[in-house]
Amino acid sequence: MDILSNTPPPTTAVDACIEDGFALDSGLRISGAGVLLVGGEAFKWRPWVRDGRKEGTIGAGAAGDDDKGVSSMAGKLQNAKGQWEVDRHVWGILDLAWPKPDLLIVGTGSRTLPLSPQTRADINELGVRIEVQDTRNAAAQYNMLATERGVQQIAAALVPIGWVEGK
């Protein structure tokens, strides 16, 4: 017996993970960026843009359009130990959200990477539990849990599956 058969999926459900972005159930297509799904809303998300760099510029830890107008996903998301590490400011939406989601599902790209202790501490400080997976599985888990428990309790931070460190 399928008790969720009559429950519509949330409009922020991820229909497809594509190389450079995502297609959502609402028809929205996000390209050249990740997606942060919080409280039933979808936000374009570029965690590889670091403090001190303007979004849209190229440089250490930056992403955007190069001099020829070509969109790129360039920057770093791994520290020297191979752990997934982002600046605290990338969680700004979670800091503002009320009520806070119970669980944040992090999709780290084409493969699962461990979170750095600092990134884990930054998220835990917000009062949110964390689940880390590769992006395809993270998107599937978000879809299932957001349908079961509601979009207010589940959030997702997903990096495109085509993300390549430093390129």
Coordinates of N, CA and C in Angstrom, one line a residue:
M1 N 0.8 -1.2 0.0 CA 0.0 0.0 0.0 C 0.9 1.2 0.0
D2 N 0.6 2.1 -0.9 CA 1.4 3.4 -1.1 C 0.6 4.5 -0.4
I3 N 1.0 4.9 0.8 CA 0.2 5.9 1.5 C 0.5 7.3 0.9
L4 N 1.6 7.5 0.1 CA 1.9 8.8 -0.4 C 1.5 8.9 -1.9
S5 N 0.7 8.0 -2.4 CA 0.4 8.0 -3.8 C -0.4 9.2 -4.2
N6 N -1.2 9.8 -3.3 CA -2.0 10.9 -3.6 C -1.4 12.2 -3.2
T7 N -0.2 12.1 -2.7 CA 0.6 13.3 -2.2 C 1.4 13.9 -3.4
P8 N 1.1 15.1 -3.8 CA 1.9 15.7 -4.9 C 3.3 16.0 -4.4
P9 N 4.3 15.8 -5.3 CA 5.7 16.1 -4.9 C 5.8 17.6 -4.7
P10 N 6.7 18.1 -3.9 CA 6.9 19.5 -3.8 C 7.4 20.2 -5.1
T11 N 7.1 21.4 -5.3 CA 7.5 22.1 -6.5 C 9.0 22.2 -6.6
T12 N 9.7 22.1 -5.4 CA 11.1 22.2 -5.4 C 11.8 20.8 -5.6
A13 N 11.0 19.8 -5.9 CA 11.6 18.5 -6.1 C 12.5 18.5 -7.3
V14 N 13.6 17.8 -7.2 CA 14.6 17.8 -8.3 C 14.2 16.7 -9.3
D15 N 13.9 17.2 -10.5 CA 13.5 16.3 -11.6 C 14.7 15.6 -12.2
A16 N 15.8 16.4 -12.4 CA 17.0 15.9 -13.1 C 18.2 16.7 -12.5
C17 N 19.3 15.9 -12.4 CA 20.6 16.5 -12.1 C 21.3 16.5 -13.4
I18 N 21.7 17.6 -13.9 CA 22.4 17.7 -15.2 C 23.8 18.2 -14.9
E19 N 24.7 18.1 -15.9 CA 26.1 18.4 -15.6 C 26.4 19.7 -14.9
D20 N 25.7 20.7 -15.4 CA 26.0 22.1 -14.8 C 24.9 22.7 -14.0
G21 N 23.9 21.8 -13.6 CA 22.8 22.4 -12.8 C 21.7 21.4 -12.5
F22 N 20.5 21.9 -12.5 CA 19.4 21.1 -12.0 C 18.1 21.5 -12.8
A23 N 17.2 20.6 -12.9 CA 15.8 20.8 -13.4 C 14.9 20.5 -12.2
L24 N 14.0 21.5 -11.9 CA 13.1 21.2 -10.8 C 11.7 20.9 -11.2
D25 N 10.9 20.4 -10.4 CA 9.5 20.0 -10.7 C 8.7 21.2 -11.1
S26 N 9.0 22.4 -10.7 CA 8.3 23.6 -11.0 C 8.5 24.0 -12.4
G27 N 9.5 23.4 -13.1 CA 9.9 23.8 -14.5 C 11.1 24.7 -14.5
L28 N 11.5 25.1 -13.3 CA 12.7 25.9 -13.2 C 14.0 25.1 -13.6
R29 N 14.9 25.7 -14.4 CA 16.1 25.1 -14.7 C 17.3 26.0 -14.2
I30 N 18.1 25.4 -13.4 CA 19.2 26.2 -12.8 C 20.5 25.7 -13.6
S31 N 21.2 26.6 -14.2 CA 22.4 26.2 -14.9 C 23.6 27.0 -14.5
G32 N 24.8 26.4 -14.4 CA 26.0 27.1 -14.0 C 26.1 27.3 -12.5
A33 N 25.3 26.7 -11.7 CA 25.3 26.9 -10.3 C 24.7 25.7 -9.6
G34 N 24.9 25.6 -8.3 CA 24.2 24.6 -7.5 C 22.8 25.2 -7.1
V35 N 22.2 24.4 -6.2 CA 20.9 24.9 -5.8 C 20.8 24.7 -4.2
L36 N 20.1 25.6 -3.6 CA 19.9 25.5 -2.1 C 18.3 25.5 -2.0
L37 N 17.8 24.4 -1.5 CA 16.4 24.2 -1.4 C 16.0 24.4 0.1
V38 N 15.3 25.5 0.4 CA 14.9 25.8 1.8 C 13.5 26.3 1.9
G39 N 12.7 25.7 2.7 CA 11.4 26.2 3.0 C 10.5 26.3 1.8
G40 N 10.6 25.3 0.9 CA 9.8 25.3 -0.3 C 10.3 26.3 -1.4
E41 N 11.4 26.9 -1.2 CA 12.0 27.9 -2.2 C 13.3 27.3 -2.7
A42 N 13.6 27.7 -4.0 CA 14.9 27.3 -4.6 C 15.7 28.5 -4.8
F43 N 17.0 28.4 -4.4 CA 17.9 29.5 -4.5 C 19.1 29.1 -5.4
K44 N 19.5 29.9 -6.3 CA 20.8 29.6 -7.1 C 21.9 29.7 -6.1
W45 N 22.8 28.8 -6.1 CA 23.8 28.7 -5.0 C 25.2 28.4 -5.6
R46 N 26.2 29.3 -5.3 CA 27.5 29.1 -5.8 C 28.5 29.1 -4.6
P47 N 28.6 28.0 -3.9 CA 29.5 27.9 -2.7 C 30.9 28.1 -3.0
W48 N 31.3 27.9 -4.2 CA 32.8 28.1 -4.6 C 33.2 29.5 -4.7
V49 N 32.3 30.5 -4.6 CA 32.6 31.9 -4.6 C 33.1 32.2 -3.1
R50 N 34.3 32.7 -3.0 CA 34.8 32.9 -1.6 C 34.7 34.4 -1.2
D51 N 34.8 34.6 0.1 CA 34.8 36.0 0.6 C 36.0 36.7 -0.1
G52 N 35.8 38.0 -0.4 CA 36.8 38.8 -0.9 C 36.9 38.8 -2.5
R53 N 36.0 37.9 -3.1 CA 35.9 37.9 -4.5 C 34.5 38.2 -4.9
K54 N 34.4 39.0 -5.9 CA 33.1 39.4 -6.4 C 32.5 38.3 -7.3
E55 N 31.3 37.9 -7.1 CA 30.7 36.9 -8.0 C 30.7 37.4 -9.4
G56 N 31.0 36.6 -10.3 CA 31.1 37.0 -11.7 C 32.5 37.3 -12.1
T57 N 33.5 37.2 -11.2 CA 34.9 37.4 -11.6 C 35.6 36.0 -11.5
I58 N 36.7 35.9 -12.2 CA 37.5 34.7 -12.2 C 38.7 35.0 -11.3
G59 N 39.1 34.0 -10.6 CA 40.3 34.1 -9.7 C 40.2 33.0 -8.7
A60 N 41.1 33.0 -7.7 CA 41.2 31.9 -6.7 C 39.8 31.9 -6.0
G61 N 39.2 30.8 -6.2 CA 37.9 30.5 -5.4 C 36.7 31.3 -6.0
A62 N 36.8 31.8 -7.2 CA 35.7 32.6 -7.8 C 35.0 31.8 -8.9
A63 N 33.9 32.3 -9.3 CA 33.2 31.7 -10.4 C 32.4 32.7 -11.1
G64 N 32.1 32.5 -12.4 CA 31.3 33.5 -13.1 C 31.6 33.4 -14.5
D65 N 31.5 34.6 -15.2 CA 31.7 34.7 -16.6 C 33.1 35.1 -16.9
D66 N 33.8 34.5 -17.8 CA 35.1 34.9 -18.1 C 35.1 36.1 -19.1
D67 N 36.2 36.5 -19.6 CA 36.3 37.7 -20.4 C 35.5 37.5 -21.7
K68 N 35.3 36.3 -22.1 CA 34.6 36.0 -23.4 C 33.1 35.7 -23.1
G69 N 32.6 35.9 -21.9 CA 31.2 35.8 -21.6 C 30.8 34.3 -21.5
V70 N 31.7 33.4 -21.3 CA 31.4 32.0 -21.1 C 31.2 31.7 -19.6
S71 N 30.1 31.2 -19.3 CA 29.8 30.8 -17.9 C 30.7 29.7 -17.4
S72 N 31.3 29.8 -16.3 CA 32.2 28.7 -15.8 C 31.9 28.5 -14.3
M73 N 32.2 27.2 -13.9 CA 32.1 26.9 -12.5 C 33.5 26.6 -12.0
A74 N 34.2 27.7 -11.6 CA 35.6 27.5 -11.3 C 35.8 27.9 -9.8
G75 N 36.6 27.2 -9.1 CA 36.9 27.4 -7.7 C 37.2 26.2 -7.0
K76 N 37.2 26.3 -5.7 CA 37.6 25.1 -4.8 C 36.6 24.9 -3.8
L77 N 36.3 23.6 -3.6 CA 35.4 23.1 -2.6 C 36.0 22.1 -1.7
Q78 N 37.3 21.7 -2.0 CA 38.0 20.8 -1.1 C 39.2 21.4 -0.5
N79 N 39.4 21.0 0.8 CA 40.6 21.5 1.4 C 41.8 20.6 1.1
A80 N 42.9 20.8 1.7 CA 44.1 20.0 1.5 C 44.0 18.5 1.9
K81 N 43.0 18.3 2.8 CA 42.8 16.9 3.2 C 41.8 16.2 2.4
G82 N 41.2 16.8 1.4 CA 40.2 16.2 0.5 C 38.8 16.3 1.1
Q83 N 38.6 17.1 2.1 CA 37.3 17.3 2.7 C 36.6 18.4 2.1
W84 N 35.3 18.3 2.0 CA 34.4 19.4 1.4 C 34.3 20.5 2.4
E85 N 34.8 21.7 2.0 CA 34.9 22.8 2.9 C 34.4 24.1 2.2
V86 N 33.5 24.8 2.8 CA 33.0 26.1 2.3 C 33.0 27.1 3.3
D87 N 32.9 28.4 2.9 CA 32.9 29.5 3.9 C 31.6 29.5 4.6
R88 N 31.6 30.1 5.8 CA 30.4 30.2 6.6 C 29.3 30.9 5.9
H89 N 29.6 31.9 5.1 CA 28.6 32.8 4.5 C 27.7 32.1 3.5
V90 N 28.1 30.9 3.0 CA 27.2 30.2 2.1 C 25.9 29.7 2.7
W91 N 25.9 29.6 4.0 CA 24.7 29.1 4.7 C 23.8 30.3 5.2
G92 N 24.0 31.5 4.6 CA 23.2 32.6 5.0 C 21.7 32.4 5.0
I93 N 21.2 31.8 4.0 CA 19.7 31.5 3.9 C 19.3 30.7 5.1
L94 N 20.1 29.7 5.4 CA 19.7 28.8 6.6 C 19.7 29.6 7.9
D95 N 20.6 30.6 8.0 CA 20.7 31.4 9.2 C 19.4 32.2 9.3
L96 N 18.8 32.7 8.2 CA 17.6 33.5 8.2 C 16.3 32.7 8.2
A97 N 16.3 31.5 7.8 CA 15.1 30.7 7.7 C 14.5 30.5 9.1
W98 N 13.2 30.6 9.1 CA 12.4 30.3 10.4 C 11.1 29.7 10.0
P99 N 10.7 28.6 10.5 CA 11.5 27.7 11.4 C 12.7 27.1 10.6
K100 N 13.7 26.7 11.3 CA 14.8 26.1 10.8 C 14.4 24.7 10.3
P101 N 15.0 24.2 9.2 CA 14.7 22.8 8.8 C 15.4 21.9 9.8
D102 N 14.8 20.7 9.9 CA 15.4 19.7 10.8 C 16.6 19.1 10.3
L103 N 16.7 18.9 8.9 CA 17.8 18.2 8.3 C 18.2 18.9 7.0
L104 N 19.5 19.0 6.8 CA 20.1 19.6 5.6 C 20.8 18.4 4.9
I105 N 20.4 18.1 3.7 CA 21.0 17.1 2.8 C 22.0 17.8 1.9
V106 N 23.3 17.5 2.0 CA 24.3 18.1 1.2 C 24.7 17.1 0.1
G107 N 24.7 17.6 -1.1 CA 25.1 16.8 -2.3 C 26.5 17.4 -2.7
T108 N 27.5 16.6 -2.6 CA 28.9 17.1 -2.9 C 29.4 16.9 -4.3
G109 N 28.5 16.7 -5.2 CA 28.9 16.5 -6.6 C 28.8 15.1 -7.1
S110 N 29.7 14.6 -7.9 CA 29.6 13.3 -8.5 C 30.0 12.2 -7.5
R111 N 30.6 12.6 -6.5 CA 31.0 11.6 -5.5 C 30.9 12.2 -4.1
T112 N 30.7 11.3 -3.1 CA 30.6 11.7 -1.7 C 31.9 12.1 -1.1
L113 N 32.0 13.3 -0.5 CA 33.2 13.8 0.2 C 32.8 14.0 1.6
P114 N 33.7 13.8 2.6 CA 33.4 14.1 4.0 C 33.5 15.6 4.2
L115 N 32.6 16.1 5.1 CA 32.7 17.5 5.4 C 33.8 17.8 6.3
S116 N 34.4 19.0 6.1 CA 35.5 19.4 7.0 C 34.9 19.7 8.4
P117 N 35.7 19.5 9.5 CA 35.2 19.8 10.8 C 34.6 21.2 10.9
Q118 N 35.2 22.2 10.3 CA 34.7 23.6 10.4 C 33.4 23.8 9.7
T119 N 33.2 23.2 8.5 CA 31.9 23.3 7.8 C 30.9 22.6 8.6
R120 N 31.2 21.4 9.1 CA 30.2 20.7 10.0 C 29.8 21.5 11.2
A121 N 30.8 22.1 11.8 CA 30.5 23.0 13.0 C 29.6 24.2 12.6
D122 N 29.9 24.8 11.4 CA 29.1 26.0 11.0 C 27.7 25.6 10.8
I123 N 27.4 24.4 10.2 CA 26.0 24.0 10.0 C 25.4 23.6 11.3
N124 N 26.1 22.8 12.2 CA 25.5 22.4 13.5 C 25.2 23.6 14.3
E125 N 26.0 24.7 14.2 CA 25.8 25.9 15.0 C 24.4 26.5 14.6
L126 N 23.9 26.3 13.4 CA 22.6 26.8 13.0 C 21.5 25.9 13.6
G127 N 21.8 24.8 14.2 CA 20.8 24.0 14.8 C 20.2 23.0 13.8
V128 N 20.9 22.7 12.8 CA 20.4 21.8 11.7 C 21.3 20.5 11.6
R129 N 20.6 19.4 11.5 CA 21.3 18.1 11.4 C 21.8 18.0 9.9
I130 N 22.8 17.1 9.7 CA 23.4 17.1 8.3 C 23.4 15.6 7.8
E131 N 23.2 15.5 6.5 CA 23.4 14.2 5.8 C 24.2 14.5 4.6
V132 N 25.2 13.8 4.3 CA 26.1 14.1 3.2 C 26.1 12.9 2.2
Q133 N 25.9 13.2 0.9 CA 25.9 12.2 -0.1 C 26.4 12.8 -1.4
D134 N 26.5 11.9 -2.4 CA 26.8 12.4 -3.8 C 25.5 13.1 -4.2
T135 N 25.5 14.0 -5.2 CA 24.4 14.8 -5.5 C 23.2 14.1 -6.0
R136 N 23.4 13.1 -6.8 CA 22.2 12.3 -7.3 C 21.4 11.7 -6.2
N137 N 22.1 11.0 -5.3 CA 21.5 10.4 -4.2 C 20.9 11.4 -3.2
A138 N 21.6 12.5 -3.0 CA 21.1 13.6 -2.1 C 19.8 14.1 -2.7
A139 N 19.7 14.3 -4.0 CA 18.5 14.9 -4.6 C 17.3 13.9 -4.5
A140 N 17.6 12.6 -4.7 CA 16.6 11.6 -4.5 C 16.1 11.5 -3.0
Q141 N 17.0 11.6 -2.1 CA 16.6 11.6 -0.7 C 15.8 12.8 -0.3
Y142 N 16.2 14.0 -0.9 CA 15.4 15.2 -0.6 C 14.0 15.1 -1.1
N143 N 13.9 14.6 -2.4 CA 12.5 14.4 -3.0 C 11.7 13.5 -2.1
M144 N 12.2 12.4 -1.6 CA 11.4 11.5 -0.8 C 11.1 12.1 0.6
L145 N 12.1 12.7 1.3 CA 11.8 13.2 2.6 C 10.9 14.5 2.5
A146 N 11.1 15.3 1.5 CA 10.3 16.5 1.4 C 8.8 16.2 1.1
T147 N 8.6 15.1 0.4 CA 7.3 14.6 0.2 C 6.7 14.0 1.4
E148 N 7.5 13.2 2.2 CA 7.0 12.6 3.4 C 6.8 13.6 4.5
R149 N 7.8 14.4 4.8 CA 7.8 15.2 6.0 C 7.5 16.7 5.7
G150 N 7.5 17.1 4.5 CA 7.2 18.5 4.1 C 8.5 19.3 3.9
V151 N 8.4 20.3 3.1 CA 9.5 21.2 2.7 C 10.0 22.1 3.8
Q152 N 9.2 22.3 4.9 CA 9.7 23.1 6.0 C 10.7 22.4 6.9
Q153 N 10.7 21.0 6.8 CA 11.5 20.3 7.7 C 12.8 19.8 7.0
I154 N 12.8 19.8 5.7 CA 14.0 19.3 5.0 C 14.5 20.3 4.0
A155 N 15.9 20.5 4.0 CA 16.6 21.4 3.1 C 17.6 20.6 2.4
A156 N 18.0 21.2 1.2 CA 19.1 20.5 0.5 C 20.0 21.6 -0.1
A157 N 21.3 21.2 -0.1 CA 22.4 22.1 -0.7 C 23.1 21.2 -1.7
L158 N 22.9 21.4 -3.0 CA 23.4 20.5 -4.0 C 24.3 21.2 -5.0
V159 N 25.5 20.5 -5.2 CA 26.5 21.0 -6.1 C 26.3 20.2 -7.4
P160 N 26.4 20.8 -8.6 CA 26.1 20.1 -9.8 C 27.1 18.9 -10.0
I161 N 26.5 17.8 -10.6 CA 27.3 16.6 -10.8 C 28.5 16.8 -11.7
G162 N 28.5 17.8 -12.5 CA 29.7 18.1 -13.4 C 30.7 19.0 -12.7
W163 N 30.6 19.3 -11.4 CA 31.6 20.1 -10.7 C 32.9 19.4 -10.8
V164 N 34.0 20.1 -11.2 CA 35.3 19.6 -11.2 C 36.2 20.6 -10.4
E165 N 36.8 20.1 -9.4 CA 37.6 20.9 -8.5 C 38.7 21.7 -9.2
G166 N 38.6 23.1 -9.0 CA 39.6 24.0 -9.6 C 39.5 24.3 -11.1
K167 N 38.4 23.8 -11.7 CA 38.3 24.1 -13.2 C 37.2 25.0 -13.5

